[in-house]
PDB file of C-alpha atoms in Angstrom:
ATOM      1  CA  MET H   1      83.767-131.191 120.790  1.00 39.00           C
ATOM      2  CA  THR H   2      83.269-129.477 124.131  1.00 41.00           C
ATOM      3  CA  GLY H   3      81.594-131.775 126.615  1.00 41.00           C
ATOM      4  CA  GLN H   4      82.308-134.921 124.620  1.00 44.00           C
ATOM      5  CA  PRO H   5      83.509-138.020 126.477  1.00 42.00           C
ATOM      6  CA  PRO H   6      86.445-140.068 125.211  1.00 44.00           C
ATOM      7  CA  ASP H   7      85.883-142.383 122.234  1.00 45.00           C
ATOM      8  CA  GLY H   8      83.657-145.293 123.072  1.00 43.00           C
ATOM      9  CA  GLU H   9      81.918-143.554 125.966  1.00 43.00           C
ATOM     10  CA  ASP H  10      78.191-142.902 125.992  1.00 41.00           C
ATOM     11  CA  ARG H  11      77.072-139.306 125.614  1.00 39.00           C
ATOM     12  CA  VAL H  12      75.735-137.756 128.790  1.00 39.00           C
ATOM     13  CA  VAL H  13      73.073-135.074 128.506  1.00 38.00           C
ATOM     14  CA  CYS H  14      72.507-133.653 131.935  1.00 42.00           C
ATOM     15  CA  GLU H  15      73.604-130.769 134.088  1.00 47.00           C
ATOM     16  CA  PRO H  16      75.861-130.961 137.145  1.00 49.00           C
ATOM     17  CA  SER H  17      74.016-130.797 140.381  1.00 49.00           C
ATOM     18  CA  GLU H  18      74.157-127.507 142.247  1.00 59.00           C
ATOM     19  CA  VAL H  19      75.840-129.152 145.218  1.00 78.00           C
ATOM     20  CA  MET H  20      78.669-131.505 144.319  1.00 87.00           C
ATOM     21  CA  PRO H  21      79.857-134.128 146.817  1.00 91.00           C
ATOM     22  CA  PRO H  22      83.047-133.447 148.802  1.00 93.00           C
ATOM     23  CA  ALA H  23      84.833-136.178 146.834  1.00 94.00           C
ATOM     24  CA  PHE H  24      84.505-134.145 143.641  1.00 95.00           C
ATOM     25  CA  TRP H  25      85.964-131.027 145.222  1.00 94.00           C
ATOM     26  CA  ALA H  26      88.797-133.078 146.714  1.00 95.00           C
ATOM     27  CA  PHE H  27      89.520-134.441 143.237  1.00 96.00           C
ATOM     28  CA  HIS H  28      89.342-130.917 141.796  1.00 95.00           C
ATOM     29  CA  GLU H  29      91.739-129.563 144.417  1.00 95.00           C
ATOM     30  CA  LEU H  30      94.193-132.405 143.889  1.00 94.00           C
ATOM     31  CA  TYR H  31      94.344-132.306 140.087  1.00 96.00           C
ATOM     32  CA  HIS H  32      93.242-128.893 138.797  1.00 96.00           C
ATOM     33  CA  GLN H  33      96.657-127.215 138.988  1.00 95.00           C
ATOM     34  CA  ALA H  34      98.445-130.200 137.484  1.00 94.00           C
ATOM     35  CA  TYR H  35      95.971-130.349 134.590  1.00 96.00           C
ATOM     36  CA  PHE H  36      96.365-126.633 133.981  1.00 95.00           C
ATOM     37  CA  GLU H  37     100.158-126.807 133.958  1.00 92.00           C
ATOM     38  CA  TYR H  38     100.146-129.739 131.535  1.00 91.00           C
ATOM     39  CA  ALA H  39      97.635-128.026 129.219  1.00 92.00           C
ATOM     40  CA  TYR H  40      99.609-124.796 129.328  1.00 90.00           C
ATOM     41  CA  VAL H  41     102.867-126.504 128.354  1.00 86.00           C
ATOM     42  CA  GLN H  42     101.095-128.207 125.463  1.00 86.00           C
ATOM     43  CA  LEU H  43      98.960-125.307 124.241  1.00 87.00           C
ATOM     44  CA  GLY H  44     101.325-122.458 124.977  1.00 84.00           C
ATOM     45  CA  GLU H  45      98.416-120.140 125.857  1.00 87.00           C
ATOM     46  CA  GLN H  46      97.408-119.531 129.465  1.00 91.00           C
ATOM     47  CA  GLY H  47      93.837-118.398 128.749  1.00 94.00           C
ATOM     48  CA  LEU H  48      93.143-121.339 126.456  1.00 92.00           C
ATOM     49  CA  ALA H  49      94.570-123.797 128.972  1.00 93.00           C
ATOM     50  CA  ASP H  50      92.496-122.226 131.753  1.00 95.00           C
ATOM     51  CA  ARG H  51      89.238-122.530 129.812  1.00 95.00           C
ATOM     52  CA  LEU H  52      89.957-126.052 128.640  1.00 96.00           C
ATOM     53  CA  VAL H  53      90.691-127.321 132.156  1.00 97.00           C
ATOM     54  CA  ASP H  54      87.637-125.570 133.621  1.00 96.00           C
ATOM     55  CA  GLN H  55      85.427-127.121 130.934  1.00 96.00           C
ATOM     56  CA  THR H  56      86.969-130.512 131.610  1.00 96.00           C
ATOM     57  CA  PHE H  57      86.051-130.306 135.291  1.00 96.00           C
ATOM     58  CA  VAL H  58      82.530-129.134 134.450  1.00 95.00           C
ATOM     59  CA  PHE H  59      82.096-132.234 132.308  1.00 95.00           C
ATOM     60  CA  LEU H  60      83.543-134.429 135.047  1.00 95.00           C
ATOM     61  CA  ALA H  61      81.006-132.885 137.427  1.00 95.00           C
ATOM     62  CA  VAL H  62      78.198-133.755 135.009  1.00 93.00           C
ATOM     63  CA  ILE H  63      79.172-137.431 134.930  1.00 94.00           C
ATOM     64  CA  TRP H  64      80.719-137.631 138.392  1.00 95.00           C
ATOM     65  CA  GLN H  65      78.729-140.663 139.494  1.00 93.00           C
ATOM     66  CA  GLN H  66      79.916-142.599 136.450  1.00 94.00           C
ATOM     67  CA  VAL H  67      83.472-141.404 136.987  1.00 95.00           C
ATOM     68  CA  THR H  68      83.529-142.767 140.551  1.00 94.00           C
ATOM     69  CA  GLU H  69      82.308-146.154 139.326  1.00 94.00           C
ATOM     70  CA  ARG H  70      85.341-146.598 137.097  1.00 93.00           C
ATOM     71  CA  GLU H  71      88.300-148.748 138.078  1.00 92.00           C
ATOM     72  CA  SER H  72      90.568-145.680 137.837  1.00 93.00           C
ATOM     73  CA  PRO H  73      88.798-142.303 137.873  1.00 95.00           C
ATOM     74  CA  GLU H  74      92.205-140.628 137.699  1.00 95.00           C
ATOM     75  CA  ALA H  75      93.174-142.432 134.492  1.00 94.00           C
ATOM     76  CA  PHE H  76      89.800-141.622 132.930  1.00 95.00           C
ATOM     77  CA  ALA H  77      90.054-137.917 133.801  1.00 96.00           C
ATOM     78  CA  TRP H  78      93.640-137.767 132.533  1.00 96.00           C
ATOM     79  CA  ARG H  79      92.611-139.334 129.222  1.00 94.00           C
ATOM     80  CA  LEU H  80      89.716-136.897 128.924  1.00 95.00           C
ATOM     81  CA  LEU H  81      92.028-133.935 129.493  1.00 95.00           C
ATOM     82  CA  LYS H  82      94.537-135.147 126.910  1.00 92.00           C
ATOM     83  CA  GLU H  83      91.827-135.701 124.312  1.00 93.00           C
ATOM     84  CA  ARG H  84      90.514-132.188 124.896  1.00 94.00           C
ATOM     85  CA  VAL H  85      94.015-130.754 124.458  1.00 92.00           C
ATOM     86  CA  ALA H  86      94.370-132.665 121.192  1.00 89.00           C
ATOM     87  CA  VAL H  87      90.986-131.391 119.973  1.00 91.00           C
ATOM     88  CA  ALA H  88      91.854-127.802 120.893  1.00 91.00           C
ATOM     89  CA  LEU H  89      95.051-128.020 118.870  1.00 85.00           C
ATOM     90  CA  ALA H  90      93.357-129.725 115.930  1.00 85.00           C
ATOM     91  CA  ASP H  91      90.569-127.122 115.858  1.00 85.00           C
ATOM     92  CA  GLN H  92      93.223-124.453 115.367  1.00 81.00           C
ATOM     93  CA  GLY H  93      95.216-126.475 112.882  1.00 81.00           C
ATOM     94  CA  ARG H  94      98.133-126.485 115.291  1.00 76.00           C
ATOM     95  CA  GLU H  95     100.713-128.983 116.384  1.00 71.00           C
ATOM     96  CA  PRO H  96     101.409-129.353 120.117  1.00 70.00           C
ATOM     97  CA  ALA H  97     103.161-126.190 121.255  1.00 68.00           C
ATOM     98  CA  ALA H  98     105.282-127.940 123.848  1.00 68.00           C
ATOM     99  CA  LEU H  99     108.458-127.633 121.807  1.00 64.00           C
ATOM    100  CA  GLU H 100     107.908-123.884 121.529  1.00 68.00           C
ATOM    101  CA  THR H 101     107.607-123.195 125.248  1.00 72.00           C
ATOM    102  CA  LEU H 102     110.393-122.297 127.623  1.00 64.00           C
ATOM    103  CA  ALA H 103     109.167-124.867 130.124  1.00 67.00           C
ATOM    104  CA  PHE H 104     109.507-127.667 127.623  1.00 69.00           C
ATOM    105  CA  GLU H 105     112.897-126.469 126.433  1.00 68.00           C
ATOM    106  CA  ARG H 106     114.102-126.680 130.026  1.00 67.00           C
ATOM    107  CA  ALA H 107     112.466-130.076 130.345  1.00 67.00           C
ATOM    108  CA  THR H 108     114.239-131.615 127.385  1.00 65.00           C
ATOM    109  CA  ARG H 109     117.598-130.422 128.628  1.00 66.00           C
ATOM    110  CA  ALA H 110     116.914-131.749 132.138  1.00 66.00           C
ATOM    111  CA  ALA H 111     115.564-135.056 130.844  1.00 63.00           C
ATOM    112  CA  CYS H 112     118.602-135.703 128.692  1.00 63.00           C
ATOM    113  CA  ALA H 113     121.185-134.383 131.144  1.00 65.00           C
ATOM    114  CA  PRO H 114     121.912-137.829 132.658  1.00 61.00           C
ATOM    115  CA  ILE H 115     122.409-139.210 129.145  1.00 59.00           C
ATOM    116  CA  LEU H 116     124.625-136.390 127.940  1.00 60.00           C
ATOM    117  CA  HIS H 117     126.639-135.798 131.093  1.00 60.00           C
ATOM    118  CA  GLY H 118     128.851-138.839 130.786  1.00 54.00           C
ATOM    119  CA  PHE H 119     129.653-138.075 127.173  1.00 54.00           C
ATOM    120  CA  ARG H 120     130.224-134.344 127.346  1.00 54.00           C
ATOM    121  CA  SER H 121     133.972-134.638 127.981  1.00 52.00           C
ATOM    122  CA  ALA H 122     134.717-137.378 125.483  1.00 49.00           C
ATOM    123  CA  PHE H 123     132.423-136.204 122.730  1.00 52.00           C
ATOM    124  CA  ARG H 124     132.113-132.484 123.385  1.00 53.00           C
ATOM    125  CA  ALA H 125     131.624-131.510 119.738  1.00 50.00           C
ATOM    126  CA  GLN H 126     128.982-134.163 119.130  1.00 52.00           C
ATOM    127  CA  VAL H 127     127.036-133.340 122.268  1.00 52.00           C
ATOM    128  CA  SER H 128     127.163-129.604 121.615  1.00 56.00           C
ATOM    129  CA  GLU H 129     125.854-130.175 118.105  1.00 52.00           C
ATOM    130  CA  LEU H 130     122.974-132.251 119.445  1.00 52.00           C
ATOM    131  CA  GLU H 131     122.042-129.641 122.024  1.00 54.00           C
ATOM    132  CA  GLU H 132     122.271-126.665 119.706  1.00 49.00           C
ATOM    133  CA  GLY H 133     120.676-128.437 116.737  1.00 44.00           C
ATOM    134  CA  LEU H 134     117.461-129.293 118.616  1.00 52.00           C
ATOM    135  CA  GLY H 135     117.981-132.981 117.910  1.00 66.00           C
ATOM    136  CA  LEU H 136     117.341-133.404 121.607  1.00 67.00           C
ATOM    137  CA  TYR H 137     113.933-131.746 121.413  1.00 69.00           C
ATOM    138  CA  ALA H 138     112.866-133.640 118.311  1.00 74.00           C
ATOM    139  CA  ALA H 139     113.740-136.914 120.030  1.00 79.00           C
ATOM    140  CA  ILE H 140     111.534-136.007 123.011  1.00 79.00           C
ATOM    141  CA  ALA H 141     108.647-135.133 120.681  1.00 77.00           C
ATOM    142  CA  ARG H 142     108.863-138.558 119.022  1.00 82.00           C
ATOM    143  CA  LEU H 143     108.574-140.502 122.274  1.00 87.00           C
ATOM    144  CA  PRO H 144     105.553-142.789 122.709  1.00 90.00           C
ATOM    145  CA  GLU H 145     102.610-140.988 124.323  1.00 89.00           C
ATOM    146  CA  ARG H 146     102.981-142.258 127.883  1.00 93.00           C
ATOM    147  CA  GLN H 147     106.738-141.697 127.867  1.00 92.00           C
ATOM    148  CA  PHE H 148     106.209-138.171 126.555  1.00 88.00           C
ATOM    149  CA  ASP H 149     103.695-137.443 129.323  1.00 91.00           C
ATOM    150  CA  VAL H 150     106.028-138.695 132.039  1.00 91.00           C
ATOM    151  CA  MET H 151     108.868-136.539 130.722  1.00 86.00           C
ATOM    152  CA  VAL H 152     106.626-133.464 130.571  1.00 85.00           C
ATOM    153  CA  LEU H 153     105.174-133.976 134.045  1.00 89.00           C
ATOM    154  CA  GLN H 154     108.462-134.836 135.715  1.00 87.00           C
ATOM    155  CA  TYR H 155     110.928-132.630 133.889  1.00 81.00           C
ATOM    156  CA  ALA H 156     108.923-129.733 132.459  1.00 79.00           C
ATOM    157  CA  LEU H 157     106.664-129.377 135.481  1.00 85.00           C
ATOM    158  CA  GLY H 158     108.949-130.816 138.137  1.00 85.00           C
ATOM    159  CA  PHE H 159     106.433-133.312 139.526  1.00 92.00           C
ATOM    160  CA  PRO H 160     107.919-136.054 141.726  1.00 94.00           C
ATOM    161  CA  THR H 161     107.186-139.662 140.882  1.00 95.00           C
ATOM    162  CA  LYS H 162     104.311-139.969 143.366  1.00 95.00           C
ATOM    163  CA  ARG H 163     102.424-136.947 142.025  1.00 95.00           C
ATOM    164  CA  THR H 164     103.072-137.973 138.421  1.00 96.00           C
ATOM    165  CA  ALA H 165     101.551-141.368 139.190  1.00 96.00           C
ATOM    166  CA  LEU H 166      98.497-139.763 140.824  1.00 95.00           C
ATOM    167  CA  VAL H 167      97.905-137.397 137.904  1.00 95.00           C
ATOM    168  CA  MET H 168      98.205-140.131 135.279  1.00 96.00           C
ATOM    169  CA  GLY H 169      96.230-142.675 137.285  1.00 94.00           C
ATOM    170  CA  VAL H 170      99.033-145.254 137.292  1.00 95.00           C
ATOM    171  CA  CYS H 171     101.298-146.732 139.958  1.00 95.00           C
ATOM    172  CA  GLU H 172     104.688-145.282 140.864  1.00 96.00           C
ATOM    173  CA  ALA H 173     106.475-148.341 139.475  1.00 96.00           C
ATOM    174  CA  THR H 174     104.875-147.645 136.098  1.00 96.00           C
ATOM    175  CA  VAL H 175     106.149-144.071 136.168  1.00 96.00           C
ATOM    176  CA  ARG H 176     109.673-145.229 136.982  1.00 94.00           C
ATOM    177  CA  SER H 177     109.720-147.920 134.295  1.00 95.00           C
ATOM    178  CA  THR H 178     108.229-145.504 131.757  1.00 95.00           C
ATOM    179  CA  ARG H 179     110.860-142.910 132.603  1.00 91.00           C
ATOM    180  CA  ARG H 180     113.647-145.476 132.144  1.00 90.00           C
ATOM    181  CA  ALA H 181     112.170-146.544 128.809  1.00 91.00           C
ATOM    182  CA  ALA H 182     111.953-142.909 127.686  1.00 89.00           C
ATOM    183  CA  LYS H 183     115.592-142.319 128.506  1.00 85.00           C
ATOM    184  CA  ARG H 184     116.598-145.478 126.657  1.00 86.00           C
ATOM    185  CA  HIS H 185     114.641-144.247 123.621  1.00 87.00           C
ATOM    186  CA  LEU H 186     116.350-140.875 123.839  1.00 82.00           C
ATOM    187  CA  ALA H 187     119.788-142.421 124.159  1.00 81.00           C
ATOM    188  CA  ALA H 188     119.156-144.610 121.107  1.00 84.00           C
ATOM    189  CA  ALA H 189     117.749-141.703 119.096  1.00 80.00           C
ATOM    190  CA  LEU H 190     120.764-139.549 119.951  1.00 74.00           C
ATOM    191  CA  GLY H 191     123.266-142.320 119.307  1.00 75.00           C
ATOM    192  CA  LEU H 192     124.500-142.341 122.894  1.00 71.00           C
ATOM    193  CA  ARG H 193     124.989-145.070 125.467  1.00 69.00           C
ATOM    194  CA  LEU H 194     122.864-144.707 128.584  1.00 64.00           C
ATOM    195  CA  GLY H 195     124.905-145.487 131.679  1.00 59.00           C
ATOM    196  CA  GLU H 196     123.772-145.608 135.292  1.00 58.00           C
ATOM    197  CA  ASP H 197     121.150-143.002 136.044  1.00 55.00           C
ATOM    198  CA  PRO H 198     120.793-141.884 139.678  1.00 53.00           C
ATOM    199  CA  ASP H 199     117.192-141.033 138.810  1.00 58.00           C
ATOM    200  CA  ASP H 200     116.422-144.741 138.694  1.00 55.00           C
ATOM    201  CA  GLU H 201     117.291-145.137 142.356  1.00 49.00           C
ATOM    202  CA  GLU H 202     114.327-142.966 143.382  1.00 53.00           C
TER     203      GLU H 202
END
């Protein structure tokens, strides 16, 4: 599947030019590290994530002119990266490794902290059981795709709202509303009431 565009896109059979325009290298500089960190959290293997991201940028270089003609080059590139991650996992018969990585474990705890904090005193036994029983992590894994991505980028990788929006090719308001929706989903899944979240004031 290497070098394949997302579903519905025409195949491109050409080689990247030897000299890429400055806009490509600016794009590469802005997004390469973020793509690598996301792929690494998902795949759990640094070398595999490195190769996958490098190959993704090679393909983007090949079709760069078409990429720049899109309404949102960032959203297209993000979708391409995510599809390549999914293919890499499927080729190995693996599920996403996010739940097995330390970064994602930290992320799930951080993401749910505002939900759990207000209930820790009143329902200490219940909350402790949720945290220790990995119900928290399973709930994160079942989030809708965009909500899952926002939680990974913001809580696993520590990206602020602005950078998360840039990486995903969406506006900051979309990131904030998606984050709120994710926390509501988590609260419902964990049987908890979501109170005021200072995160929403960002």
